Coordinates of C-alpha atoms in Angstrom, one line a residue:
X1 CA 117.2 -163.1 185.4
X2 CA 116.7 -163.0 189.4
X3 CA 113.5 -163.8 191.2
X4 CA 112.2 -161.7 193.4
X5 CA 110.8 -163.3 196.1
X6 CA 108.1 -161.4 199.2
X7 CA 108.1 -163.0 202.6
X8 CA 105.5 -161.8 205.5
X9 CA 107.0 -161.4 208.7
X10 CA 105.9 -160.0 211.9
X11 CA 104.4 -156.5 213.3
X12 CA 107.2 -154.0 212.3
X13 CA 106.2 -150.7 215.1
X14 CA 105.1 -151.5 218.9
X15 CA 102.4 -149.5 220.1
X16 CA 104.8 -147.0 221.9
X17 CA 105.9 -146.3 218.0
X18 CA 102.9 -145.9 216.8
X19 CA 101.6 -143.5 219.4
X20 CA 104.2 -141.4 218.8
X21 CA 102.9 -141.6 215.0
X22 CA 99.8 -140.5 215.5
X23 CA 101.3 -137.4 217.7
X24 CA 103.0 -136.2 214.7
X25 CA 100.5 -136.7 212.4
X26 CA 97.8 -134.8 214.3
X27 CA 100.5 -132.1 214.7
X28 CA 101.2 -132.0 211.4
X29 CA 97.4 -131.4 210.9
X30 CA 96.6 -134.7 209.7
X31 CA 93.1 -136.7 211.3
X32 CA 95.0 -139.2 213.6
X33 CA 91.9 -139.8 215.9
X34 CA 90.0 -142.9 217.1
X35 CA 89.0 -143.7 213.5
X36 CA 92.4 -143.8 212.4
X37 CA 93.7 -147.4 212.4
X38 CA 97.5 -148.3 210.9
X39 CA 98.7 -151.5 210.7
X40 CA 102.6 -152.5 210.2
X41 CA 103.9 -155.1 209.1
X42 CA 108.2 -156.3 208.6
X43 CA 108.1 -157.9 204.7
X44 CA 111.4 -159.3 203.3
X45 CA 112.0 -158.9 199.4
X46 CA 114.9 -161.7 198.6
X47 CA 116.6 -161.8 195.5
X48 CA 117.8 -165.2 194.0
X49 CA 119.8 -166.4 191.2
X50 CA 116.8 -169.1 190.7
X51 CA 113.7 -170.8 192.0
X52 CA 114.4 -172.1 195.7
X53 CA 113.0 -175.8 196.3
X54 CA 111.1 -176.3 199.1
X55 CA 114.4 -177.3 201.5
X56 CA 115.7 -173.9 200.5
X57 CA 112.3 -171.8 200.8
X58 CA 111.6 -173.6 204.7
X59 CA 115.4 -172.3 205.4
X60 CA 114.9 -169.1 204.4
X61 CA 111.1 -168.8 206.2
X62 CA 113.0 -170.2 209.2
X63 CA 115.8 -167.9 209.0
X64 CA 113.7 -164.9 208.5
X65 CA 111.0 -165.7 210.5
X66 CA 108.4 -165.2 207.6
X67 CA 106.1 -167.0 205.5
X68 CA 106.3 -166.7 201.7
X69 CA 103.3 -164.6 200.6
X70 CA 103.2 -163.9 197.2
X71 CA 99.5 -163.0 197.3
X72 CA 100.6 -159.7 199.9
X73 CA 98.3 -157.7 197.6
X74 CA 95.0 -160.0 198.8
X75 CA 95.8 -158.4 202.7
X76 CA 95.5 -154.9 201.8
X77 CA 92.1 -153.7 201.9
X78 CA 90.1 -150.9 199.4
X79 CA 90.0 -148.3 202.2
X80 CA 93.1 -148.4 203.0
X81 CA 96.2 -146.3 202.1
X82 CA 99.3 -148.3 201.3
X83 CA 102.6 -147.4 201.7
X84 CA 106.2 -149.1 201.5
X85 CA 109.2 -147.7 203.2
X86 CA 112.2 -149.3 202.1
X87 CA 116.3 -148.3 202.1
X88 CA 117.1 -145.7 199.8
X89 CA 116.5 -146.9 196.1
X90 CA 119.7 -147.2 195.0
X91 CA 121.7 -148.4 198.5
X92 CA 121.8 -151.4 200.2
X93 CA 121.5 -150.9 203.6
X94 CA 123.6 -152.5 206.6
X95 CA 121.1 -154.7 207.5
X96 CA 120.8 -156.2 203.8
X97 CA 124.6 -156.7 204.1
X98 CA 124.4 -159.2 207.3
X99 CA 121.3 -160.8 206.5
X100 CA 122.6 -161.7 202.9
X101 CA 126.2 -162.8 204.5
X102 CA 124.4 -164.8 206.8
X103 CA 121.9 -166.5 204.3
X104 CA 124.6 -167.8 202.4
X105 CA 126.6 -169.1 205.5
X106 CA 123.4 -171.3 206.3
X107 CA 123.8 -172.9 202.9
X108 CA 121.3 -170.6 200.5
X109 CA 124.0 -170.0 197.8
X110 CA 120.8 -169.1 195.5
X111 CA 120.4 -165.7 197.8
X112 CA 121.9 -162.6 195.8
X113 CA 120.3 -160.3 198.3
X114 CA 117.5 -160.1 201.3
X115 CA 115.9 -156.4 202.0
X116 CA 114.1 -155.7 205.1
X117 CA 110.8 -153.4 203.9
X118 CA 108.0 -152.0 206.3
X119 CA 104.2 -152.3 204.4
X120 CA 102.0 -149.9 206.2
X121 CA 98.5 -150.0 206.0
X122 CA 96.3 -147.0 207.3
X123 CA 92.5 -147.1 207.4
X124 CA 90.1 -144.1 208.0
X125 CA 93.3 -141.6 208.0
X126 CA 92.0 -139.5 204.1
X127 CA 93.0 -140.4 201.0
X128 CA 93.5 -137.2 199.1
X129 CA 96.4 -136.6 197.4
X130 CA 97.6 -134.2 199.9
X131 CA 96.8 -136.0 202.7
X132 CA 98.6 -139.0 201.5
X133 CA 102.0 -137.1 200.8
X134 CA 102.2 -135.9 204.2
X135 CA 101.4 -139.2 205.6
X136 CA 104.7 -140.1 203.5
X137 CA 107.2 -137.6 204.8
X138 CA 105.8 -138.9 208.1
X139 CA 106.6 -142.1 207.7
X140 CA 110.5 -142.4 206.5
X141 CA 113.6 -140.7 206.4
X142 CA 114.2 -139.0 203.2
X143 CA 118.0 -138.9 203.6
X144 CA 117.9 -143.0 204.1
X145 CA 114.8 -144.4 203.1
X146 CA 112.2 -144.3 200.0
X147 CA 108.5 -144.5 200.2
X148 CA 107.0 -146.4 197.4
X149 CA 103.4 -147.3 196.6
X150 CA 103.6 -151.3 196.8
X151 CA 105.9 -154.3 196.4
X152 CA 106.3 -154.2 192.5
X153 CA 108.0 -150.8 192.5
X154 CA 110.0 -152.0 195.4
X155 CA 111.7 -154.4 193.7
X156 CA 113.6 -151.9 191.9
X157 CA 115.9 -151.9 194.6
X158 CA 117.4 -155.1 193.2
X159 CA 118.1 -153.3 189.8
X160 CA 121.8 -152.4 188.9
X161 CA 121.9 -149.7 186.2
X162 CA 125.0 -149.6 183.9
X163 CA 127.3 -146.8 185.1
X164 CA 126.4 -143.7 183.1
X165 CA 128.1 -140.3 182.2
X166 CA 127.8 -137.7 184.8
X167 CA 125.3 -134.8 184.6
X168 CA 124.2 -132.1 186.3
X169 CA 120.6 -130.6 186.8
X170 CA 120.9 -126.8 186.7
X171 CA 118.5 -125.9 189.3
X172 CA 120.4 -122.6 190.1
X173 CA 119.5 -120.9 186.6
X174 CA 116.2 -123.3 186.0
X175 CA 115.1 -124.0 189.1
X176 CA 112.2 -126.8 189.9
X177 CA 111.5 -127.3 186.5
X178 CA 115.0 -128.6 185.7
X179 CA 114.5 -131.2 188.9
X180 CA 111.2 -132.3 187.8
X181 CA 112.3 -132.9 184.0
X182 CA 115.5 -135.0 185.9
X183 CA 112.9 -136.8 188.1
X184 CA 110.5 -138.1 184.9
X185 CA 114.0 -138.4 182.7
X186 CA 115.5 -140.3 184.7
X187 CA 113.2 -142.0 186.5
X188 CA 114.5 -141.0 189.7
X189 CA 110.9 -141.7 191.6
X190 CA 111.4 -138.6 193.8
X191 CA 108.2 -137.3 195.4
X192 CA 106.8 -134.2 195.6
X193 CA 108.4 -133.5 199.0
X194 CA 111.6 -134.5 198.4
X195 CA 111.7 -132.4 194.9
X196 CA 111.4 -129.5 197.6
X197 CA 114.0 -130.8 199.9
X198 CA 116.5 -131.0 197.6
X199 CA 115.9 -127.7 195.8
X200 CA 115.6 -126.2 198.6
X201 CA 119.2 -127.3 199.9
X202 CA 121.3 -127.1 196.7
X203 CA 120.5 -123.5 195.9
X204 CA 121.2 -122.9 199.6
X205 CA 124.4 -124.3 198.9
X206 CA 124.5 -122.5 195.2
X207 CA 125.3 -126.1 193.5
X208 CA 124.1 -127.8 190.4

């Protein structure tokens, strides 16, 4: 079985970015004032084949420019809304596919697999349901990128599911239902939003 280990690095979006943020948000009605406060932060999820020893783990901080953290829970505060944007579940993104090559040229052999993940914490911003959906779709591309709710359900991007039998979700004679019984089913972790997206599109397209 792998371990999954969580590595703090750096401010993930200058404050050009995150102006720029807070422009869509208060144009997608959202309260982006002075009270608003978001914090971002780069983490790195790393998947090895076993424990690293402490040689290994100073490597990897070194290479990565992180500090293991395995207490990231202990930074996020009660008032604040915490999000994870990482690749698509289900992908491994380009940047994965270097950093991984290169960890194992520098001697890590134990690396299976290093993820580069943005936590984002925002502070005075709502916490409704609602409000905390549309601070999602703000924050990630849905075509490229999943939004998850912390670091535990992130991991699943190191799971490999056994190859299964196709099927198709009729959403042209069912419509939404069908997606949303696919979504629990299969435990496809698709939001609200993106339930819409894609129903939206496929019946445009009038395909299953």
């Amino acid at each position: 079985m792998s371990v999954i280990l969580t590595l703090a690095g750096p401010a993930a979006l200058s404050d050009f970015r995150l102006d720029k943020l807070r422009q869509k948000a208060a144009a997608a009605g959202l309260d982006a004032g002075a009270g608003c406060h978001i914090r971002t932060e780069y983490w790195y999820l790393a998947s090895a084949t076993q424990t690293l020893d402490s040689a290994e783990t100073a490597k990897l901080e070194a290479l990565l420019n992180a500090r293991i953290a395995p207490d990231h829970a202990a930074d996020t505060n009660a008032d604040d809304q915490f999000f994870v944007v990482t690749p698509r579940i289900g992908t491994i993104s380009p940047w994965a596919s270097k950093a991984t090559d290169i960890a194992r040229n520098c001697g890590l052999e134990k690396i299976e697999r290093i993820e580069r993940v943005v936590a984002i914490y925002l502070s005075g911003a709502g916490t409704s349901p609602a409000e905390r959906e549309a601070w999602a779709a703000l924050l990630h591309d849905r075509m490229t990128e999943s939004v998850l709710p912390d670091f535990q359900t992130a991991a699943r991007l190191f799971v490999h599911p056994e190859a299964q039998t196709f099927a198709s979700v009729d959403v042209l004679t069912e419509g939404k239902e069908a997606l949303i019984r696919a979504n629990r089913e299969l435990g496809l972790a698709l939001p609200p939003d993106e339930i819409d997206y894609i129903l939206e599109n496929y019946q445009a397209l009038q395909r299953n």
